[in-house]
Coordinates of C-alpha atoms and ligand atoms in Angstrom, one line a residue:
M1 CA 19.2 9.6 22.2
S2 CA 15.4 9.4 22.2
L3 CA 13.6 6.2 23.2
Q4 CA 14.1 3.3 20.8
A5 CA 11.9 0.3 19.8
P6 CA 12.8 -2.8 21.9
K7 CA 15.6 -5.1 20.7
G8 CA 14.4 -7.5 18.0
T9 CA 11.5 -5.2 16.9
Y10 CA 11.2 -2.6 14.2
D11 CA 8.7 -0.1 13.1
L12 CA 6.8 -0.1 9.8
L13 CA 6.9 3.3 8.3
P14 CA 5.9 4.7 4.9
P15 CA 6.9 4.0 2.2
T16 CA 8.0 0.4 3.1
S17 CA 5.0 -0.2 5.3
A18 CA 2.9 -0.2 2.1
V19 CA 5.0 -3.2 0.9
H20 CA 4.1 -5.1 4.1
L21 CA 0.4 -4.4 3.6
K22 CA 0.5 -5.6 0.1
V23 CA 2.3 -8.8 1.1
R24 CA -0.3 -9.5 3.8
E25 CA -3.1 -9.0 1.2
A26 CA -1.4 -11.2 -1.4
L27 CA -0.7 -14.0 1.1
A28 CA -4.3 -14.0 2.4
G29 CA -5.9 -13.5 -1.0
P30 CA -6.0 -17.1 -2.2
A31 CA -7.4 -18.4 1.1
R32 CA -10.2 -15.7 1.1
L33 CA -11.2 -16.9 -2.4
A34 CA -11.4 -20.5 -1.1
G35 CA -14.0 -20.0 1.5
Y36 CA -11.8 -19.1 4.5
G37 CA -13.4 -16.6 6.9
Y38 CA -11.6 -14.0 9.0
V39 CA -10.8 -14.8 12.6
E40 CA -9.2 -12.5 15.1
T41 CA -8.1 -13.7 18.6
P42 CA -6.6 -11.6 21.4
V43 CA -2.9 -10.9 21.3
F44 CA -2.5 -12.6 24.7
E45 CA -3.9 -15.8 26.0
D46 CA -4.0 -18.0 29.2
T47 CA -0.4 -19.5 29.2
A48 CA -1.9 -23.0 29.2
V49 CA -3.1 -22.5 25.6
F50 CA 0.5 -22.6 24.4
A51 CA 2.0 -24.8 27.2
R52 CA -0.5 -27.6 26.3
G53 CA -1.1 -26.7 22.7
V54 CA 2.4 -26.0 21.4
G55 CA 4.3 -28.4 23.8
E56 CA 6.7 -28.1 26.7
S57 CA 9.6 -29.6 24.7
T58 CA 9.6 -26.9 22.1
D59 CA 12.0 -23.9 22.1
I60 CA 8.9 -21.7 21.7
V61 CA 7.4 -22.8 25.1
A62 CA 10.6 -23.6 26.9
K63 CA 12.6 -20.5 26.1
E64 CA 10.8 -17.9 23.9
M65 CA 7.5 -17.0 25.4
Y66 CA 6.7 -13.5 26.8
T67 CA 4.9 -14.7 29.9
F68 CA 3.8 -12.6 32.9
D69 CA 1.3 -12.5 35.7
D70 CA -1.4 -9.9 35.2
K71 CA -2.7 -7.8 38.0
G72 CA -5.3 -10.5 38.8
G73 CA -2.5 -13.1 39.3
R74 CA -3.4 -15.0 36.0
S75 CA -0.5 -16.3 33.9
I76 CA -0.7 -14.6 30.6
T77 CA 1.4 -15.1 27.4
L78 CA 1.8 -12.9 24.4
R79 CA 0.9 -15.2 21.5
P80 CA 4.0 -16.8 19.9
E81 CA 1.8 -18.4 17.2
G82 CA -1.8 -18.5 16.0
T83 CA -2.9 -22.1 15.7
A84 CA -3.5 -22.9 19.4
P85 CA -5.5 -19.7 19.9
V86 CA -7.6 -20.4 16.8
V87 CA -8.4 -23.9 18.1
R88 CA -9.2 -22.4 21.5
A89 CA -11.5 -19.8 19.9
V90 CA -13.3 -22.4 17.7
L91 CA -14.0 -24.6 20.7
Q92 CA -15.1 -21.7 22.8
G93 CA -17.4 -20.5 20.0
G94 CA -18.8 -24.0 19.4
L95 CA -18.0 -23.9 15.7
Q96 CA -17.0 -27.5 15.8
N97 CA -20.7 -28.3 16.1
G98 CA -21.6 -26.6 12.8
H99 CA -20.6 -27.3 9.2
L100 CA -17.1 -28.8 8.9
P101 CA -14.4 -28.1 8.0
V102 CA -14.3 -24.7 9.7
K103 CA -12.0 -22.6 7.4
L104 CA -10.4 -19.5 8.9
W105 CA -7.6 -17.1 8.0
Y106 CA -5.9 -14.5 10.2
A107 CA -3.1 -11.9 10.0
G108 CA -1.3 -10.2 12.9
S109 CA 1.8 -9.9 15.1
F110 CA 3.3 -12.7 17.1
Y111 CA 5.9 -12.6 19.8
R112 CA 8.9 -14.8 20.5
Y113 CA 11.9 -14.0 22.7
E114 CA 14.4 -15.2 20.1
R115 CA 18.0 -14.3 19.4
A116 CA 17.4 -11.3 17.1
Q117 CA 19.0 -11.2 13.7
K118 CA 18.0 -10.4 10.1
G119 CA 14.8 -12.3 9.4
R120 CA 14.3 -13.3 13.0
Y121 CA 12.5 -10.8 15.2
R122 CA 10.8 -10.7 18.6
S123 CA 7.7 -9.2 17.1
F124 CA 6.9 -10.4 13.6
A125 CA 3.9 -10.8 11.4
Q126 CA 2.2 -13.8 10.0
V127 CA -0.7 -14.6 7.7
G128 CA -2.3 -17.9 8.7
A129 CA -5.0 -20.2 7.5
E130 CA -6.5 -23.1 9.3
A131 CA -9.1 -25.7 8.3
L132 CA -10.6 -27.6 11.3
G133 CA -12.7 -30.7 11.4
S134 CA -11.7 -32.9 8.4
D135 CA -9.0 -35.5 7.8
D136 CA -9.5 -35.4 4.0
P137 CA -6.1 -35.3 2.3
A138 CA -7.6 -33.1 -0.4
L139 CA -7.7 -30.4 2.3
D140 CA -4.0 -30.8 2.9
A141 CA -3.4 -30.3 -0.8
E142 CA -5.7 -27.3 -0.9
L143 CA -3.9 -25.5 1.9
V144 CA -0.4 -26.2 0.4
W145 CA -1.6 -24.9 -3.0
L146 CA -3.1 -21.8 -1.4
A147 CA 0.2 -20.9 0.3
A148 CA 2.1 -21.6 -2.9
R149 CA -0.3 -19.4 -4.8
G150 CA 0.2 -16.5 -2.3
F151 CA 4.0 -16.6 -2.9
A152 CA 3.6 -17.0 -6.7
D153 CA 1.1 -14.1 -6.8
L154 CA 3.8 -11.8 -5.4
G155 CA 6.1 -12.9 -8.2
L156 CA 8.4 -15.0 -6.1
Q157 CA 10.2 -17.5 -8.3
T158 CA 12.6 -19.4 -6.1
T159 CA 10.6 -20.7 -3.1
R160 CA 11.0 -24.4 -2.4
L161 CA 8.4 -26.7 -0.7
L162 CA 9.6 -29.4 1.7
L163 CA 7.1 -32.1 2.5
N164 CA 7.0 -34.8 5.2
S165 CA 4.6 -36.9 7.2
L166 CA 5.1 -37.2 11.0
G167 CA 2.8 -40.2 11.4
D168 CA 0.1 -40.3 14.1
S169 CA -0.6 -41.8 17.5
E170 CA -0.6 -45.3 15.9
C171 CA 2.8 -45.3 14.3
R172 CA 4.7 -42.4 16.0
P173 CA 5.3 -44.2 19.4
A174 CA 7.3 -47.1 17.7
Y175 CA 9.2 -44.5 15.7
R176 CA 10.0 -42.5 18.8
S177 CA 11.4 -45.6 20.5
A178 CA 13.6 -46.5 17.5
L179 CA 14.8 -42.9 17.4
S180 CA 15.4 -42.7 21.2
E181 CA 17.5 -45.9 20.9
F182 CA 19.6 -44.4 18.1
L183 CA 20.0 -41.1 19.9
G184 CA 21.0 -43.0 23.1
G185 CA 24.2 -44.2 21.3
L186 CA 25.3 -40.7 20.3
D187 CA 27.6 -38.2 22.0
L188 CA 25.1 -35.5 23.0
D189 CA 25.4 -32.7 25.5
E190 CA 23.3 -32.7 28.7
D191 CA 20.8 -30.1 27.4
T192 CA 20.2 -32.1 24.1
R193 CA 19.7 -35.3 26.1
R194 CA 17.1 -33.7 28.2
R195 CA 15.2 -32.5 25.0
A196 CA 15.6 -35.9 23.5
A197 CA 14.0 -37.5 26.6
M198 CA 11.0 -35.1 26.3
N199 CA 10.7 -35.4 22.5
P200 CA 13.4 -37.2 20.5
L201 CA 12.0 -35.7 17.2
R202 CA 13.3 -32.3 18.4
V203 CA 16.9 -33.5 17.9
L204 CA 16.3 -33.9 14.2
D205 CA 15.7 -30.2 14.1
D206 CA 19.0 -29.3 15.8
K207 CA 21.0 -27.3 13.3
R208 CA 24.4 -27.6 15.0
P209 CA 27.0 -29.4 12.8
Q210 CA 28.3 -31.6 15.8
V211 CA 24.7 -32.9 16.1
Q212 CA 23.9 -33.1 12.4
E213 CA 27.1 -35.1 11.7
Q214 CA 26.0 -37.8 14.1
L215 CA 22.6 -38.1 12.5
A216 CA 23.8 -39.9 9.4
G217 CA 21.9 -43.2 9.4
V218 CA 19.2 -41.9 11.8
P219 CA 15.9 -43.9 11.6
L220 CA 13.4 -42.0 9.4
I221 CA 9.7 -41.6 10.1
S222 CA 9.0 -42.4 6.4
E223 CA 10.1 -46.0 7.1
H224 CA 7.8 -46.3 10.1
L225 CA 4.4 -44.9 8.8
C226 CA 1.4 -47.1 9.5
A227 CA -0.9 -48.0 6.6
G228 CA -3.4 -45.2 7.3
C229 CA -0.6 -42.5 7.4
R230 CA 1.1 -43.9 4.3
E231 CA -2.2 -43.9 2.4
H232 CA -2.9 -40.3 3.5
H233 CA 0.6 -39.2 2.6
D234 CA 0.4 -40.8 -0.9
A235 CA -2.9 -39.1 -1.5
V236 CA -1.5 -35.7 -0.6
R237 CA 1.5 -36.2 -2.8
G238 CA -0.8 -37.3 -5.7
Y239 CA -3.1 -34.3 -5.3
L240 CA -0.1 -31.9 -5.2
S241 CA 1.3 -33.5 -8.4
D242 CA -2.2 -33.0 -10.0
L243 CA -2.1 -29.4 -9.0
G244 CA 1.4 -28.9 -10.4
V245 CA 2.9 -28.0 -7.0
A246 CA 6.5 -29.0 -7.0
F247 CA 7.8 -30.4 -3.6
T248 CA 10.8 -32.2 -2.2
D249 CA 10.4 -35.0 0.3
E250 CA 12.2 -34.1 3.5
P251 CA 12.0 -37.0 5.9
R252 CA 13.8 -35.1 8.6
L253 CA 11.4 -32.1 8.6
V254 CA 9.9 -32.0 12.1
R255 CA 9.0 -28.3 12.6
G256 CA 9.3 -26.4 15.9
L257 CA 5.9 -27.2 17.3
D258 CA 4.7 -30.4 19.0
Y259 CA 1.1 -30.5 17.8
Y260 CA 1.9 -31.9 14.3
T261 CA 0.6 -35.2 13.0
R262 CA 0.8 -36.6 9.5
T263 CA 1.4 -33.9 6.8
T264 CA 4.0 -31.3 7.6
F265 CA 5.5 -28.8 5.2
E266 CA 7.8 -25.8 5.0
F267 CA 8.4 -23.2 2.3
V268 CA 12.0 -22.1 2.1
H269 CA 13.7 -19.3 0.2
D270 CA 17.4 -19.7 -0.5
G271 CA 18.1 -15.9 -0.7
L272 CA 17.5 -15.4 3.0
G273 CA 20.6 -17.1 4.7
A274 CA 20.0 -18.8 8.0
Q275 CA 16.4 -17.8 8.4
S276 CA 15.2 -19.4 5.2
A277 CA 11.7 -20.6 6.3
I278 CA 9.2 -18.2 4.8
G279 CA 6.2 -20.3 5.9
G280 CA 5.2 -23.6 7.3
G281 CA 2.4 -25.7 8.6
G282 CA 0.9 -29.1 8.8
R283 CA -1.8 -31.3 10.3
Y284 CA -2.6 -31.2 14.0
D285 CA -5.2 -33.9 14.4
G286 CA -4.7 -34.1 18.3
L287 CA -4.6 -30.4 19.2
S288 CA -8.3 -30.0 19.9
Q289 CA -8.1 -32.8 22.5
A290 CA -5.0 -31.3 24.1
L291 CA -7.2 -28.2 24.7
D292 CA -10.1 -30.3 26.1
G293 CA -12.1 -30.4 22.9
P294 CA -13.4 -33.3 20.9
P295 CA -11.4 -35.1 18.2
L296 CA -11.1 -32.5 15.4
P297 CA -8.6 -33.4 12.7
S298 CA -7.3 -30.2 11.3
I299 CA -4.5 -28.6 9.1
G300 CA -3.1 -25.2 8.5
W301 CA -0.2 -22.9 7.8
A302 CA 1.4 -19.6 8.7
L303 CA 3.5 -17.6 6.3
G304 CA 6.0 -15.0 7.6
V305 CA 5.3 -11.5 6.3
D306 CA 8.7 -10.1 7.3
R307 CA 10.6 -12.9 5.6
T308 CA 8.5 -12.7 2.5
V309 CA 9.3 -9.0 2.2
L310 CA 13.0 -10.0 2.5
A311 CA 12.6 -12.7 -0.1
L312 CA 11.0 -10.2 -2.5
A313 CA 14.1 -7.9 -2.0
A314 CA 16.4 -10.9 -2.5
E315 CA 14.7 -11.5 -5.9
G316 CA 14.8 -7.8 -6.8
I317 CA 11.0 -7.6 -6.9
E318 CA 9.7 -4.1 -6.2
L319 CA 6.0 -3.8 -5.3
T320 CA 4.7 -0.3 -5.8
Q321 CA 5.6 1.4 -2.6
R322 CA 3.8 4.7 -2.6
E323 CA 0.3 5.2 -1.5
R324 CA -0.1 7.9 -4.2
C325 CA -2.6 10.6 -4.0
E326 CA -4.2 11.7 -7.3
V327 CA -5.0 15.3 -6.5
Y328 CA -3.2 17.8 -4.4
V329 CA -4.8 21.1 -3.2
V330 CA -2.9 24.2 -2.6
P331 CA -4.8 27.0 -0.8
L332 CA -3.3 30.4 -0.8
G333 CA -4.7 32.7 2.0
A334 CA -7.2 32.3 4.8
A335 CA -10.4 32.3 2.7
A336 CA -8.9 29.6 0.4
R337 CA -7.9 27.5 3.4
R338 CA -11.4 27.6 4.7
R339 CA -12.9 26.6 1.2
T340 CA -10.3 23.8 0.9
V341 CA -11.6 22.0 4.0
S342 CA -14.9 21.1 2.3
L343 CA -13.3 20.7 -1.1
L344 CA -11.1 18.0 0.2
A345 CA -14.1 16.2 1.8
A346 CA -16.0 16.4 -1.5
L347 CA -13.1 15.0 -3.6
R348 CA -12.5 12.2 -1.1
L349 CA -16.2 11.4 -0.9
A350 CA -16.1 11.0 -4.6
G351 CA -13.4 8.3 -4.1
I352 CA -10.5 10.5 -5.4
A353 CA -7.3 10.2 -3.3
T354 CA -6.6 13.8 -2.3
D355 CA -4.1 15.6 0.0
C356 CA -3.3 19.2 0.5
A357 CA -0.7 21.7 1.7
Y358 CA -1.2 22.3 5.4
G359 CA 0.3 25.0 7.5
G360 CA -0.3 28.0 5.3
R361 CA 2.7 27.5 3.1
G362 CA 3.5 29.8 0.2
L363 CA 3.1 28.8 -3.4
K364 CA 6.7 27.6 -3.8
G365 CA 6.8 25.3 -0.7
A366 CA 3.3 24.1 -1.4
M367 CA 4.2 23.1 -5.0
K368 CA 7.2 21.1 -3.6
G369 CA 4.6 19.2 -1.5
A370 CA 2.5 18.6 -4.6
D371 CA 5.6 17.2 -6.5
R372 CA 6.4 14.9 -3.5
S373 CA 2.8 13.6 -3.2
G374 CA 3.0 12.1 -6.7
A375 CA -0.4 13.7 -7.5
R376 CA -1.4 13.9 -11.2
L377 CA -3.4 17.1 -10.7
T378 CA -2.9 20.1 -8.4
L379 CA -5.7 22.5 -7.6
V380 CA -4.4 25.9 -6.7
L381 CA -6.9 28.2 -4.9
G382 CA -5.7 31.9 -4.7
D383 CA -7.8 34.8 -3.4
R384 CA -8.4 36.0 -7.0
D385 CA -9.5 32.5 -8.1
L386 CA -11.9 32.3 -5.2
A387 CA -13.4 35.6 -6.1
G388 CA -14.1 34.2 -9.6
D389 CA -15.3 30.8 -8.1
V390 CA -12.6 28.9 -9.9
A391 CA -9.5 26.9 -9.0
Q392 CA -6.4 26.6 -11.2
C393 CA -6.0 23.0 -12.2
K394 CA -2.4 22.1 -13.0
D395 CA -1.5 18.9 -14.9
M396 CA 1.7 17.9 -13.1
A397 CA 3.1 16.0 -16.1
S398 CA 2.6 18.6 -18.8
G399 CA 2.7 21.7 -16.6
E400 CA -0.5 23.0 -18.3
Q401 CA -2.7 25.1 -16.1
T402 CA -6.4 25.8 -16.7
P403 CA -9.2 27.3 -14.6
V404 CA -11.9 25.0 -13.4
A405 CA -15.3 26.2 -12.0
L406 CA -15.5 25.3 -8.2
A407 CA -19.1 24.4 -8.7
D408 CA -18.2 21.3 -10.7
V409 CA -14.6 20.8 -9.7
V410 CA -15.2 17.2 -8.5
E411 CA -16.7 16.2 -11.9
Q412 CA -14.0 18.1 -13.9
T413 CA -11.2 16.5 -11.8
R414 CA -12.7 13.0 -12.2
E415 CA -12.9 13.5 -16.0
R416 CA -9.3 14.7 -16.2
L417 CA -8.0 11.8 -14.1
A418 CA -9.9 9.4 -16.4
Q419 CA -8.1 10.7 -19.5
Ligands
LIG1 P1 6.2 -21.5 12.4 O1 7.0 -22.3 11.5 O2 6.7 -21.3 13.8 O3 4.7 -22.0 12.4 O4 6.0 -20.0 11.8 C1 5.6 -19.8 10.5 C2 6.4 -18.7 9.8 O5 6.5 -17.5 10.6 C3 7.9 -19.1 9.7 O6 8.0 -20.0 8.5 C4 8.5 -17.8 9.5 O7 8.4 -17.3 8.1 C5 7.7 -16.9 10.4 N1 8.4 -16.7 11.7 C6 8.4 -17.5 12.7 N2 9.2 -17.0 13.7 C7 9.7 -15.8 13.2 C8 10.5 -14.8 13.8 N3 11.0 -14.8 15.0 N4 10.8 -13.7 13.0 C9 10.3 -13.6 11.7 N5 9.5 -14.5 11.2 C10 9.2 -15.6 11.9 C11 3.7 -21.6 13.1 O8 3.7 -20.5 13.7 C12 2.4 -22.4 13.1 N6 1.4 -21.8 13.9 C13 2.0 -22.6 11.6 C14 0.8 -23.5 11.5 C15 -0.5 -23.0 11.3 N7 0.7 -24.8 11.6 C16 -0.5 -25.2 11.5 N8 -1.3 -24.2 11.3

């Protein structure tokens, strides 16, 4: 067997790769219309960006990072997520000293050494948006609305939004103590106890039934929010209602990253089985300081492109898959092949999507290629046509064929396509 893509990864090949591109565009579209600028950071970072940014108690940092020493002996990690790198880049570029909030969007591949299954990959794609430098709850609502818009623009009907507040440095410590005390009375395995000691909130995220059963009656953060966090959360909920964004309060939603404060949210799709989260995000008011920056209250999200594609399939939504060409050129003979090289360039320069039959195929084989291309018009160039400075223009739907002068073939083609 020839070499295979690594476990937990897959290739994007036509025609389905076009669906992924469309999903990326649709998910990023609303943010781009709302003043978010494009940011691109390296695929790998100093390991400390994630160890300090995402948090040592998370599965991502503890178990899932692709970390290695480079040839210069630096510890490098393939990015498992985009928020910590974006904050690192903003601080490095000094953007926090300019107009705030800094609004950015990104799209790309991320890497986590996870147990591979449908919807959970080791290399996966996200579209993300981050707004740094404001604690205005209207910004929380803006971001949630932008994500909801992206899913709605794709035609998804059954996404659900779960909303929570995780409190801040004022109220979280007391909640942590209450939670730790409660967890101390449970029958938990050694590993879970260790996680609970590092970050008791992680246990709320434990999906195993033997843990979930014991969590009935667990103290909830919603009962421990300080006045500031309560006010912020009420404002966000109010704005979302004004925007007509439906949400469910989910007081046990903690998310898998340690940087969150206050607003947290997740979009789920029930057609996906176990990997139901198609996107998520929240505030990370302390992340800048964890990366040696100044206080920079911020909020953002990342939406999973692979899972959104699966959600579309689950709802039976088909995006147009084919990157269709409009015109297909069939050269017959050496002279025609030579003339075709510049003809293709002229048609493409005129903005007409054009392809041709390569490899000197005969008329029958070349016409099969024309059919498969989905082109509306085929231009056939035989030796006799060339001698008369014409091409035969075939309308693929009607089968009608007419000669077109090569001198104005671009104009003629454009006119016929416009009909
Ligand atoms: P996250 O919840 O870890 O958040 O990932 C966001 C989304 O990426 C998930 O909801 C899911 O759709 C997709 N995703 C995550 N892991 C995988 C995987 N192994 N295979 C396929 N899809 C996956 C973050 O990454 C945060 N950086 C979001 C954020 C931005 N928070 C604030 N700003």
